[in-house]
Short mmCIF file of C-alpha atoms and ligand atoms in Angstrom, two decimals:
data_model
loop_
_atom_site.label_atom_id
_atom_site.label_comp_id
_atom_site.label_asym_id
_atom_site.label_seq_id
_atom_site.Cartn_x
_atom_site.Cartn_y
_atom_site.Cartn_z
CA MET A 1316 -0.11 0.12 0.09
CA PHE A 1317 0.93 3.58 0.07
CA TYR A 1318 1.56 4.38 3.69
CA PRO A 1319 4.77 4.06 5.63
CA ASN A 1320 6.15 0.48 5.59
CA ASP A 1321 7.20 1.02 9.23
CA PHE A 1322 5.37 3.21 11.52
CA HIS A 1323 8.09 2.64 14.18
CA ASP A 1324 10.30 5.04 12.19
CA ILE A 1325 7.84 8.01 12.80
CA ASP A 1326 9.20 10.55 15.22
CA LEU A 1327 6.89 10.90 18.25
CA ILE A 1328 8.66 14.09 19.83
CA PRO A 1329 7.09 16.93 18.08
CA GLU A 1330 3.43 17.83 18.21
CA PRO A 1331 1.24 15.35 16.22
CA PRO A 1332 0.96 16.84 12.48
CA THR A 1333 -2.38 18.60 11.66
CA GLU A 1334 -2.79 17.39 8.18
CA GLU A 1335 -4.20 13.77 7.31
CA PRO A 1336 -3.29 11.33 7.03
CA ALA A 1337 0.02 11.98 8.62
CA ARG A 1338 -1.82 12.81 11.73
CA GLN A 1339 -3.26 9.49 11.87
CA TYR A 1340 0.21 7.84 10.98
CA TYR A 1341 1.49 9.63 14.19
CA TYR A 1342 -1.20 8.15 16.27
CA ILE A 1343 -0.85 4.57 14.88
CA ALA A 1344 2.94 4.89 15.98
CA LEU A 1345 1.99 6.15 19.25
CA ALA A 1346 -0.78 3.59 19.96
CA GLY A 1347 1.77 0.89 18.86
CA ARG A 1348 4.41 1.98 21.24
CA LYS A 1349 1.52 2.14 24.05
CA LEU A 1350 0.46 -1.51 23.25
CA GLU A 1351 4.03 -2.50 23.49
CA ALA A 1352 4.62 -1.18 26.85
CA LEU A 1353 1.28 -2.69 27.85
CA GLY A 1354 2.45 -6.13 26.39
CA ARG A 1355 5.46 -6.30 28.48
CA ASP A 1356 3.29 -6.51 31.59
CA ARG A 1357 1.10 -9.13 30.18
CA ASN A 1358 1.69 -12.75 28.73
CA HIS A 1359 -0.47 -12.35 25.86
CA PRO A 1360 -1.04 -9.81 23.13
CA TYR A 1361 -3.86 -7.26 23.28
CA ARG A 1362 -6.67 -8.94 21.61
CA TYR A 1363 -9.72 -7.67 19.79
CA PHE A 1364 -13.04 -8.95 18.70
CA LEU A 1365 -14.70 -6.91 15.99
CA GLU A 1366 -18.29 -7.36 14.68
CA THR A 1367 -19.88 -5.57 11.69
CA PHE A 1368 -23.63 -5.13 11.23
CA GLY A 1369 -25.14 -3.99 7.85
CA CYS A 1370 -23.80 -3.21 4.41
CA GLN A 1371 -20.68 -3.34 2.54
CA MET A 1372 -19.82 0.20 3.07
CA ASN A 1373 -19.56 -0.55 6.88
CA GLU A 1374 -17.56 -3.79 6.08
CA LYS A 1375 -15.06 -1.39 4.27
CA GLN A 1376 -14.87 0.99 7.15
CA SER A 1377 -14.39 -2.01 9.55
CA GLU A 1378 -11.35 -2.98 7.29
CA VAL A 1379 -9.87 0.24 8.05
CA VAL A 1380 -10.35 -0.15 11.84
CA ALA A 1381 -8.98 -3.82 11.66
CA GLY A 1382 -6.05 -2.73 9.39
CA ILE A 1383 -5.21 -0.07 11.99
CA LEU A 1384 -5.44 -2.42 14.89
CA ASP A 1385 -3.28 -5.00 13.12
CA GLU A 1386 -0.74 -2.29 12.57
CA ILE A 1387 -0.48 -1.38 16.23
CA GLY A 1388 0.11 -4.97 17.07
CA CYS A 1389 -3.32 -6.04 18.36
CA VAL A 1390 -4.38 -9.61 17.49
CA ARG A 1391 -7.88 -10.46 16.19
CA THR A 1392 -9.96 -13.11 18.01
CA ASP A 1393 -13.22 -14.68 17.37
CA SER A 1394 -14.03 -14.69 21.16
CA GLU A 1395 -15.99 -11.68 22.47
CA GLU A 1396 -15.35 -13.04 26.13
CA LYS A 1397 -11.47 -13.33 25.79
CA ALA A 1398 -11.02 -10.12 23.88
CA ASP A 1399 -9.43 -6.96 25.65
CA LEU A 1400 -11.24 -4.74 23.17
CA ALA A 1401 -14.52 -5.46 21.80
CA LEU A 1402 -15.69 -3.22 18.78
CA TYR A 1403 -19.23 -3.06 17.02
CA ASN A 1404 -19.60 -1.28 13.60
CA THR A 1405 -23.28 -0.50 14.04
CA CYS A 1406 -26.15 -0.14 11.38
CA THR A 1407 -29.48 1.55 11.70
CA VAL A 1408 -31.17 0.96 8.26
CA ARG A 1409 -33.79 -1.12 10.07
CA GLU A 1410 -34.71 -1.27 13.80
CA ASN A 1411 -33.74 -4.80 13.96
CA ALA A 1412 -30.02 -3.88 13.52
CA ASN A 1413 -30.22 -1.39 16.44
CA LEU A 1414 -31.90 -4.21 18.59
CA LYS A 1415 -29.05 -6.46 17.92
CA VAL A 1416 -26.56 -3.82 19.34
CA TYR A 1417 -28.51 -3.39 22.40
CA GLY A 1418 -28.57 -7.10 22.86
CA ARG A 1419 -24.89 -7.15 22.68
CA LEU A 1420 -24.52 -4.40 25.22
CA GLY A 1421 -26.71 -6.33 27.89
CA ARG A 1422 -24.30 -9.28 27.45
CA LEU A 1423 -21.01 -7.07 27.53
CA GLN A 1424 -22.23 -5.32 30.74
CA ASN A 1425 -22.10 -8.73 32.38
CA MET A 1426 -18.85 -9.53 31.00
CA LYS A 1427 -17.40 -6.35 32.11
CA LYS A 1428 -18.29 -6.96 35.90
CA HIS A 1429 -15.56 -9.86 35.72
CA GLN A 1430 -13.34 -8.04 33.34
CA PRO A 1431 -13.14 -4.41 34.41
CA ASP A 1432 -10.18 -3.76 31.83
CA LYS A 1433 -12.20 -4.91 28.74
CA ARG A 1434 -12.83 -1.90 26.53
CA ILE A 1435 -15.85 -1.46 24.39
CA VAL A 1436 -16.06 0.51 21.24
CA LEU A 1437 -19.27 1.39 19.18
CA PHE A 1438 -19.05 3.03 15.85
CA GLY A 1439 -20.96 3.48 12.49
CA CYS A 1440 -24.23 4.61 11.24
CA MET A 1441 -26.32 3.95 14.54
CA MET A 1442 -23.98 6.20 16.45
CA GLN A 1443 -24.23 8.89 13.99
CA GLU A 1444 -27.87 9.38 15.26
CA LYS A 1445 -27.93 11.82 18.05
CA GLU A 1446 -30.51 10.04 20.14
CA GLU A 1447 -28.67 6.81 20.07
CA ALA A 1448 -25.50 8.32 21.07
CA GLU A 1449 -27.11 10.08 23.77
CA ARG A 1450 -28.68 6.99 25.13
CA ILE A 1451 -25.08 5.49 25.12
CA ARG A 1452 -23.90 8.33 27.17
CA THR A 1453 -26.67 8.15 29.70
CA ASP A 1454 -27.65 4.45 30.01
CA TYR A 1455 -24.49 2.71 28.99
CA PRO A 1456 -21.38 4.58 30.54
CA PHE A 1457 -19.40 1.26 30.48
CA VAL A 1458 -18.81 1.75 26.81
CA ASN A 1459 -15.41 3.28 26.35
CA LEU A 1460 -15.48 4.78 22.83
CA VAL A 1461 -18.17 5.99 20.54
CA PHE A 1462 -17.51 7.47 17.02
CA GLY A 1463 -19.61 7.81 13.81
CA THR A 1464 -19.26 7.38 9.95
CA HIS A 1465 -17.65 10.88 9.29
CA ASN A 1466 -14.63 10.48 11.41
CA ASN A 1467 -13.86 6.75 11.00
CA TYR A 1468 -10.56 7.78 9.79
CA LYS A 1469 -9.66 9.16 13.09
CA PHE A 1470 -9.73 5.62 14.75
CA ALA A 1471 -5.95 5.53 15.57
CA GLU A 1472 -6.24 9.06 17.40
CA LEU A 1473 -9.41 7.99 19.19
CA PHE A 1474 -7.85 4.77 20.36
CA CYS A 1475 -5.06 6.70 21.85
CA ARG A 1476 -7.57 9.05 23.68
CA MET A 1477 -9.56 6.05 24.96
CA MET A 1478 -6.43 4.30 26.21
CA GLU A 1479 -5.41 7.57 27.98
CA GLU A 1480 -8.71 8.96 29.38
CA GLY A 1481 -10.33 7.01 32.13
CA ARG A 1482 -13.85 8.13 31.15
CA GLN A 1483 -16.21 7.53 28.09
CA VAL A 1484 -15.07 9.27 24.89
CA ILE A 1485 -17.51 10.38 22.49
CA ASP A 1486 -16.39 12.06 19.20
CA LEU A 1487 -19.25 12.69 16.68
CA GLN A 1488 -18.94 14.71 13.59
CA GLU A 1489 -22.26 16.13 12.22
CA LYS A 1490 -20.94 16.52 8.63
CA PRO A 1491 -18.30 14.78 6.66
CA ASP A 1492 -15.27 17.12 5.92
CA ARG A 1493 -12.98 15.24 3.98
CA ILE A 1494 -12.03 11.92 2.37
CA VAL A 1495 -9.05 10.53 4.06
CA GLU A 1496 -7.00 8.20 1.57
CA GLU A 1497 -4.26 5.83 2.25
CA LEU A 1498 -4.94 4.54 5.79
CA PRO A 1499 -3.96 0.81 6.54
CA THR A 1500 -6.72 -1.56 5.58
CA GLU A 1501 -7.21 -5.32 6.50
CA ARG A 1502 -8.07 -7.38 3.35
CA ASN A 1503 -10.21 -10.63 3.99
CA TYR A 1504 -9.38 -12.20 0.57
CA SER A 1505 -5.95 -11.74 -1.25
CA PHE A 1506 -7.65 -12.08 -4.61
CA LYS A 1507 -10.78 -9.85 -4.31
CA ALA A 1508 -11.64 -6.61 -2.71
CA GLY A 1509 -14.15 -3.87 -2.33
CA VAL A 1510 -13.22 -0.36 -3.31
CA ASN A 1511 -15.33 2.58 -2.21
CA ILE A 1512 -15.91 4.97 -5.21
CA MET A 1513 -18.28 7.29 -3.33
CA PHE A 1514 -19.81 8.01 0.20
CA GLY A 1515 -23.06 9.21 1.26
CA CYS A 1516 -26.28 9.57 -0.70
CA ASN A 1517 -28.33 12.46 -1.96
CA ASN A 1518 -31.65 10.63 -2.93
CA PHE A 1519 -33.58 10.88 0.29
CA CYS A 1520 -35.99 8.09 -0.34
CA SER A 1521 -38.77 8.72 2.26
CA TYR A 1522 -38.19 5.61 4.30
CA CYS A 1523 -34.36 5.77 4.40
CA ILE A 1524 -32.05 6.90 7.01
CA VAL A 1525 -28.87 6.48 5.08
CA PRO A 1526 -28.77 10.31 4.00
CA TYR A 1527 -29.03 11.29 7.51
CA VAL A 1528 -26.28 9.10 8.96
CA ARG A 1529 -23.72 8.95 5.88
CA GLY A 1530 -24.18 12.70 4.77
CA ARG A 1531 -24.34 13.88 1.33
CA GLU A 1532 -22.85 12.22 -1.95
CA ARG A 1533 -19.11 12.67 -2.20
CA SER A 1534 -17.12 10.80 -4.93
CA ARG A 1535 -13.38 10.04 -4.82
CA GLU A 1536 -11.22 11.46 -7.46
CA PRO A 1537 -10.83 8.78 -10.32
CA GLU A 1538 -7.02 8.80 -10.03
CA ALA A 1539 -7.11 7.88 -6.37
CA ILE A 1540 -9.68 4.89 -7.19
CA LEU A 1541 -7.36 3.96 -10.24
CA LYS A 1542 -4.22 4.07 -7.98
CA GLU A 1543 -5.92 2.03 -5.22
CA ILE A 1544 -6.95 -0.74 -7.74
CA ARG A 1545 -3.67 -0.76 -9.47
CA SER A 1546 -1.98 -1.28 -6.19
CA LEU A 1547 -4.55 -4.10 -5.29
CA VAL A 1548 -3.76 -5.67 -8.53
CA GLU A 1549 0.10 -5.63 -7.89
CA ASP A 1550 -0.86 -7.14 -4.47
CA GLY A 1551 -2.67 -10.18 -6.27
CA VAL A 1552 -6.19 -8.90 -6.56
CA THR A 1553 -8.11 -9.90 -9.81
CA GLU A 1554 -11.76 -9.10 -8.94
CA VAL A 1555 -12.81 -5.62 -7.51
CA MET A 1556 -16.32 -4.66 -6.27
CA LEU A 1557 -16.88 -0.82 -6.82
CA LEU A 1558 -18.90 0.37 -3.89
CA GLY A 1559 -21.45 3.25 -3.23
CA GLN A 1560 -24.90 3.77 -2.15
CA ASN A 1561 -25.78 4.95 -5.51
CA VAL A 1562 -22.93 4.15 -8.11
CA ASN A 1563 -24.81 5.48 -10.99
CA SER A 1564 -24.37 8.95 -9.84
CA TYR A 1565 -20.70 8.85 -9.32
CA GLY A 1566 -18.78 11.81 -10.12
CA LYS A 1567 -21.38 14.35 -10.56
CA THR A 1568 -19.98 16.42 -7.69
CA LEU A 1569 -16.50 16.23 -8.65
CA GLU A 1570 -14.66 19.37 -9.73
CA HIS A 1571 -14.19 17.77 -13.19
CA PRO A 1572 -17.30 15.51 -13.53
CA VAL A 1573 -16.65 11.96 -14.57
CA SER A 1574 -19.48 9.54 -15.38
CA PHE A 1575 -19.61 6.05 -13.65
CA ALA A 1576 -19.61 4.45 -17.37
CA ARG A 1577 -16.27 6.47 -17.90
CA LEU A 1578 -14.95 5.30 -14.70
CA LEU A 1579 -15.58 1.87 -15.54
CA SER A 1580 -13.96 2.16 -18.73
CA LEU A 1581 -10.77 3.41 -17.04
CA VAL A 1582 -10.82 0.67 -14.46
CA GLU A 1583 -11.36 -1.92 -17.37
CA GLU A 1584 -7.78 -0.74 -18.89
CA ILE A 1585 -6.18 -2.01 -15.73
CA GLU A 1586 -3.94 -4.90 -16.72
CA GLY A 1587 -4.17 -7.79 -14.61
CA LEU A 1588 -7.59 -7.04 -13.38
CA HIS A 1589 -10.04 -9.91 -14.58
CA ARG A 1590 -13.32 -9.15 -13.02
CA ILE A 1591 -15.15 -5.76 -12.13
CA ARG A 1592 -18.29 -5.71 -9.91
CA PHE A 1593 -20.29 -2.69 -8.71
CA MET A 1594 -23.40 -2.00 -6.38
CA THR A 1595 -25.81 -0.30 -5.71
CA SER A 1596 -27.36 0.98 -8.86
CA HIS A 1597 -30.35 3.20 -8.49
CA PRO A 1598 -32.80 2.64 -11.50
CA LYS A 1599 -33.43 6.27 -11.96
CA ASP A 1600 -29.66 7.02 -12.76
CA LEU A 1601 -28.84 4.06 -14.77
CA SER A 1602 -27.60 5.25 -18.14
CA ASP A 1603 -27.54 4.00 -21.59
CA GLU A 1604 -23.76 4.80 -21.61
CA LEU A 1605 -23.45 2.40 -18.75
CA ILE A 1606 -25.42 -0.35 -20.41
CA ASP A 1607 -23.15 0.00 -23.42
CA VAL A 1608 -20.02 -0.13 -21.63
CA MET A 1609 -21.26 -3.09 -19.65
CA ALA A 1610 -22.34 -4.97 -23.06
CA LYS A 1611 -18.97 -4.15 -24.60
CA SER A 1612 -16.77 -4.99 -21.65
CA HIS A 1613 -14.75 -8.11 -21.16
CA LYS A 1614 -14.27 -7.52 -17.51
CA ILE A 1615 -17.52 -6.11 -16.05
CA CYS A 1616 -19.63 -9.04 -14.62
CA HIS A 1617 -22.98 -9.52 -16.15
CA HIS A 1618 -24.72 -8.87 -12.85
CA LEU A 1619 -26.76 -5.68 -11.77
CA HIS A 1620 -28.40 -5.30 -8.30
CA LEU A 1621 -31.13 -2.80 -9.21
CA PRO A 1622 -33.31 -2.02 -6.22
CA MET A 1623 -37.08 -1.64 -7.06
CA GLN A 1624 -38.26 -1.30 -3.55
CA SER A 1625 -42.07 -1.59 -4.88
CA GLY A 1626 -43.94 -2.29 -7.96
CA SER A 1627 -46.54 0.53 -7.24
CA SER A 1628 -46.10 3.66 -9.32
CA ARG A 1629 -48.25 5.44 -6.62
CA LEU A 1630 -45.88 4.20 -3.74
CA LEU A 1631 -42.76 4.68 -5.88
CA LYS A 1632 -43.70 8.35 -6.12
CA ASP A 1633 -44.40 8.67 -2.49
CA MET A 1634 -40.95 6.98 -1.78
CA ASN A 1635 -39.31 9.63 -4.00
CA ARG A 1636 -37.84 6.98 -6.19
CA HIS A 1637 -38.04 9.05 -9.40
CA TYR A 1638 -39.54 6.05 -11.58
CA SER A 1639 -42.85 4.14 -12.10
CA LYS A 1640 -43.64 0.46 -12.37
CA GLU A 1641 -43.64 0.78 -16.20
CA ASP A 1642 -40.14 2.70 -16.26
CA TYR A 1643 -38.76 -0.02 -14.06
CA LEU A 1644 -40.04 -2.92 -16.45
CA ALA A 1645 -38.94 -0.75 -19.42
CA LEU A 1646 -35.30 -0.55 -17.84
CA VAL A 1647 -35.21 -4.36 -17.38
CA GLU A 1648 -36.26 -4.97 -20.77
CA LYS A 1649 -33.53 -2.54 -22.28
CA ILE A 1650 -30.78 -4.11 -19.97
CA ARG A 1651 -31.77 -7.51 -21.16
CA ALA A 1652 -31.93 -6.66 -25.02
CA ALA A 1653 -28.25 -5.36 -24.65
CA ILE A 1654 -26.97 -7.94 -22.19
CA PRO A 1655 -29.19 -11.16 -22.75
CA ASP A 1656 -27.24 -13.17 -20.06
CA ILE A 1657 -27.44 -10.41 -17.37
CA SER A 1658 -28.36 -11.68 -13.82
CA LEU A 1659 -30.63 -9.06 -12.01
CA THR A 1660 -31.13 -8.84 -8.42
CA THR A 1661 -33.05 -6.43 -6.33
CA ASP A 1662 -34.41 -5.24 -2.91
CA ILE A 1663 -38.19 -5.11 -2.23
CA MET A 1664 -40.09 -3.79 0.81
CA VAL A 1665 -43.42 -4.64 2.02
CA GLY A 1666 -45.63 -2.57 4.35
CA TYR A 1667 -44.45 0.96 3.37
CA PRO A 1668 -47.08 3.32 4.94
CA GLY A 1669 -50.45 3.56 3.07
CA GLU A 1670 -49.59 0.20 0.96
CA THR A 1671 -52.94 -1.25 -0.05
CA GLN A 1672 -53.60 -4.67 -1.44
CA GLU A 1673 -53.36 -3.34 -4.99
CA ASP A 1674 -50.08 -1.71 -4.53
CA PHE A 1675 -48.99 -5.14 -3.17
CA ALA A 1676 -50.24 -6.64 -6.40
CA ASP A 1677 -48.33 -4.51 -8.42
CA THR A 1678 -44.97 -5.42 -6.60
CA LEU A 1679 -45.83 -9.14 -7.13
CA ASP A 1680 -46.62 -8.40 -10.82
CA VAL A 1681 -43.03 -6.78 -11.25
CA VAL A 1682 -41.57 -9.93 -9.45
CA ARG A 1683 -43.44 -12.21 -11.91
CA GLN A 1684 -42.11 -10.20 -14.94
CA ALA A 1685 -38.57 -9.17 -14.29
CA ASP A 1686 -37.14 -12.65 -13.69
CA PHE A 1687 -34.61 -11.79 -10.79
CA ASP A 1688 -32.15 -14.15 -9.85
CA THR A 1689 -32.29 -13.28 -6.37
CA ALA A 1690 -34.36 -10.59 -4.28
CA PHE A 1691 -33.74 -9.29 -0.85
CA THR A 1692 -37.09 -8.62 0.91
CA PHE A 1693 -37.60 -6.48 3.82
CA ILE A 1694 -40.45 -5.38 6.18
CA TYR A 1695 -40.52 -1.71 6.23
CA SER A 1696 -39.29 -0.44 9.48
CA ARG A 1697 -40.12 2.97 10.67
CA ARG A 1698 -36.96 5.17 10.94
CA SER A 1699 -37.32 8.33 13.08
CA GLY A 1700 -36.52 11.49 11.34
CA THR A 1701 -37.52 10.39 8.08
CA PRO A 1702 -40.45 11.49 6.23
CA ALA A 1703 -42.27 8.26 6.07
CA ALA A 1704 -41.92 7.56 9.68
CA GLY A 1705 -44.42 10.60 10.62
CA ARG A 1706 -47.21 9.13 8.22
CA PRO A 1707 -50.42 8.08 9.94
CA ASP A 1708 -51.23 5.24 7.76
CA GLN A 1709 -48.73 2.73 8.88
CA VAL A 1710 -49.80 -0.73 7.84
CA PRO A 1711 -50.81 -3.20 10.42
CA GLU A 1712 -48.16 -5.79 11.39
CA GLU A 1713 -50.29 -8.81 10.77
CA LEU A 1714 -51.15 -7.65 7.20
CA VAL A 1715 -47.54 -6.97 6.65
CA LYS A 1716 -46.41 -10.23 7.88
CA GLU A 1717 -48.92 -12.05 5.46
CA ARG A 1718 -47.79 -9.99 2.45
CA PHE A 1719 -44.08 -10.60 3.19
CA ASP A 1720 -44.75 -14.50 3.55
CA SER A 1721 -46.43 -14.53 -0.06
CA LEU A 1722 -43.69 -12.12 -1.54
CA LEU A 1723 -40.91 -14.37 -0.17
CA ALA A 1724 -42.62 -17.57 -1.48
CA LEU A 1725 -42.91 -16.05 -5.03
CA VAL A 1726 -39.40 -14.46 -5.10
CA GLN A 1727 -37.97 -17.89 -4.11
CA GLU A 1728 -39.92 -19.82 -6.69
CA LYS A 1729 -38.96 -17.25 -9.42
CA GLY A 1730 -35.28 -17.15 -8.14
CA ARG A 1731 -35.07 -20.87 -8.46
CA ALA A 1732 -36.28 -21.02 -11.89
CA ALA A 1733 -33.91 -18.12 -12.99
CA SER A 1734 -30.80 -19.47 -11.41
CA SER A 1735 -31.42 -22.74 -12.91
CA ARG A 1736 -30.94 -21.54 -16.53
CA PHE A 1737 -27.23 -22.39 -16.01
CA THR A 1738 -27.69 -26.12 -15.56
CA HIS A 1739 -25.41 -28.04 -17.71
CA THR A 1740 -23.39 -25.24 -18.88
CA VAL A 1741 -19.61 -24.50 -18.20
CA GLN A 1742 -18.80 -21.27 -16.24
CA GLU A 1743 -15.77 -19.59 -15.11
CA VAL A 1744 -15.66 -19.71 -11.57
CA LEU A 1745 -13.47 -17.74 -9.11
CA VAL A 1746 -12.51 -20.22 -6.24
CA GLU A 1747 -13.08 -18.20 -3.08
CA THR A 1748 -13.28 -20.60 -0.10
CA GLU A 1749 -12.56 -24.36 1.01
CA SER A 1750 -15.80 -25.40 2.67
CA LYS A 1751 -15.65 -27.28 6.00
CA GLU A 1752 -15.93 -30.50 3.88
CA GLU A 1753 -12.27 -30.89 3.06
CA GLY A 1754 -11.74 -31.30 -0.65
CA ILE A 1755 -14.82 -29.24 -1.62
CA LEU A 1756 -14.34 -25.74 -3.02
CA THR A 1757 -16.83 -22.82 -3.03
CA GLY A 1758 -16.44 -20.38 -5.95
CA ARG A 1759 -18.58 -17.76 -7.76
CA THR A 1760 -19.73 -17.34 -11.36
CA GLN A 1761 -19.78 -13.90 -12.89
CA TYR A 1762 -23.54 -13.88 -12.28
CA ASN A 1763 -22.78 -14.00 -8.49
CA LEU A 1764 -24.08 -17.60 -8.17
CA LEU A 1765 -22.25 -19.73 -5.53
CA VAL A 1766 -21.03 -23.09 -6.83
CA HIS A 1767 -19.82 -26.00 -4.77
CA PHE A 1768 -17.35 -28.33 -6.29
CA PRO A 1769 -14.54 -30.97 -5.54
CA GLY A 1770 -11.33 -29.63 -5.79
CA SER A 1771 -7.86 -29.11 -4.21
CA LYS A 1772 -7.23 -25.76 -2.25
CA GLU A 1773 -4.33 -24.89 -4.37
CA LEU A 1774 -7.01 -23.65 -6.66
CA LEU A 1775 -8.03 -20.78 -4.09
CA GLY A 1776 -7.96 -17.48 -5.91
CA LYS A 1777 -8.02 -19.01 -9.33
CA TYR A 1778 -10.52 -19.07 -12.14
CA VAL A 1779 -11.57 -22.50 -13.03
CA PRO A 1780 -14.14 -23.66 -15.67
CA VAL A 1781 -16.79 -25.47 -13.72
CA CYS A 1782 -19.80 -27.71 -15.03
CA LEU A 1783 -22.96 -26.64 -13.30
CA GLU A 1784 -24.54 -30.11 -12.71
CA GLU A 1785 -27.23 -29.46 -10.23
CA CYS A 1786 -29.04 -26.24 -9.13
CA ARG A 1787 -30.02 -26.15 -5.68
CA GLY A 1788 -32.02 -22.98 -5.65
CA PHE A 1789 -29.39 -20.19 -5.08
CA TYR A 1790 -26.37 -22.28 -5.59
CA TYR A 1791 -25.09 -25.01 -7.79
CA LEU A 1792 -23.17 -28.36 -7.40
CA GLY A 1793 -20.76 -28.91 -9.92
CA ARG A 1794 -17.58 -30.53 -11.16
CA MET A 1795 -14.32 -28.83 -12.81
CA ALA A 1796 -14.90 -29.13 -16.52
CA ALA A 1797 -11.82 -31.16 -16.97
CA ASP A 1798 -13.46 -34.05 -14.72
CA CYS A 1799 -16.67 -33.78 -16.70
CA GLU A 1800 -17.86 -36.41 -19.19
CA GLY A 1801 -17.36 -35.06 -22.80
CA HIS A 1802 -13.99 -33.26 -21.66
N1 LIG B 158 -37.12 -0.18 6.09
C1 LIG B 158 -37.03 -1.45 5.49
N2 LIG B 158 -36.23 -1.50 4.52
C2 LIG B 158 -35.28 -0.57 4.19
N3 LIG B 158 -34.37 -0.40 3.44
C3 LIG B 158 -33.87 0.91 3.49
N4 LIG B 158 -34.53 1.61 4.54
C4 LIG B 158 -35.44 0.63 5.01
C5 LIG B 158 -36.60 0.74 5.80
N5 LIG B 158 -36.64 2.04 6.46
C6 LIG B 158 -33.93 -1.34 2.62
C7 LIG B 158 -34.11 -1.00 0.99
C8 LIG B 158 -32.55 -0.67 0.52
C9 LIG B 158 -31.90 -1.93 1.42
C10 LIG B 158 -30.49 -1.60 1.51
O1 LIG B 158 -32.53 -1.69 2.67
O2 LIG B 158 -34.75 -2.05 0.23
O3 LIG B 158 -32.50 -0.90 -0.80
FE1 LIG B 159 -31.54 5.01 0.85
FE2 LIG B 159 -32.58 5.67 -1.33
FE3 LIG B 159 -29.97 6.53 -0.69
FE4 LIG B 159 -30.68 3.86 -1.16
S1 LIG B 159 -30.81 5.53 -2.62
S2 LIG B 159 -29.30 4.64 0.53
S3 LIG B 159 -32.57 3.52 -0.33
S4 LIG B 159 -31.83 7.08 0.07
#
């Protein structure tokens, strides 16, 4: 990567630098020395447990936190009990995510009775909500450090403060002020990586809390993105996933605007890169230029995640989505005409305020027509502060549950049928993991379908032609093409 190879070389005598990321490098060095001193008095290293809730953007921010912790000499553990430091990257998109965090806190309070030196850190989207942070301050004083999404880059500095100060540290920044590049980042796989291309969201869909906790849309400069991907490729990465809440509006706010389609063309030119993925696409911003670039590309996977949310034009208008049922179906048709083998996936919500049986029937109708490979289904969750939360016509829980069950049944039936179209074809699979069963590998086709097949673990990270023999709904059982009859 681009940061110093050895943080030990950083001179800690002068005041910390004020510019970023030099300031964080200083604190990484300082934290490393603090832990070294602490380690001398103990017979085991400082251990951390990190759990991430929510989406891939949160995963990315956790990778930075883990990268910094690894750099300062902490060791990751899967045991929440044994950890000296327990960190939780929180999500608030639906109420369930918040409830999970409070569940963890109940358990941690008990653990802390026996381990008073255990330190607890909460960060991410839920902490960015004023009421939640306030609740932690008043009701959960045993939490040591709280920070949000906009100051994630300051983790090393906040870690030092937490270690020095005996009291709870809460550091929240209301608005994002900068994009800090080049911080240490942990990577879960050596051959594939997620790359942020933008942060935040400007859409203000009426049900969604994301714009309030992740702020306005900011795009990274294309040069910074390309530099990061080139460096990942040098490190052995062959598949990248470009990440943003709404990648189709990438680049609009840059000083020199660049379209997402153009960015993809630039990424395509990187030698050694084999597969390009991206998410999430907003249907209203999906351009013909993008469809064209995808259709011509040799590297962009033929998979689009295109959240529809609802099939009712009336509700879509109320949700502030800027497309109708007909627009959505026309877009699906246009994409399929240009890229016939495209795999489409989506997000669908039921129980949005005012949803009638007729609105719901429209949702089912789109599912019947669009042939999604997978659809993620959600029950509408009332998020305080969003326009939809104040609506008096919330749908009764019983009715929502009923609709959810019938939607799920249809989605599964259609998904199974759509996914099975690859049966008895040979597909290129990127081998990602060896399953618990020795000698069985798990890989992914460009269509994002999982395939399990026998093979040796030397194939991890490699692209292998696999014959897809049996569709099991959302995954396949297969055999390496070389082992198949007729080859
Ligand atoms: N309730 C239920 N689902 C929601 N989503 C976003 N906000 C809410 C909410 N308040 C879903 C949308 C989005 C996905 C990431 O989460 O379907 O596409
Ligand atoms: Fe939320 Fe809509 Fe932005 Fe997606 S596009 S993050 S649903 S506001």
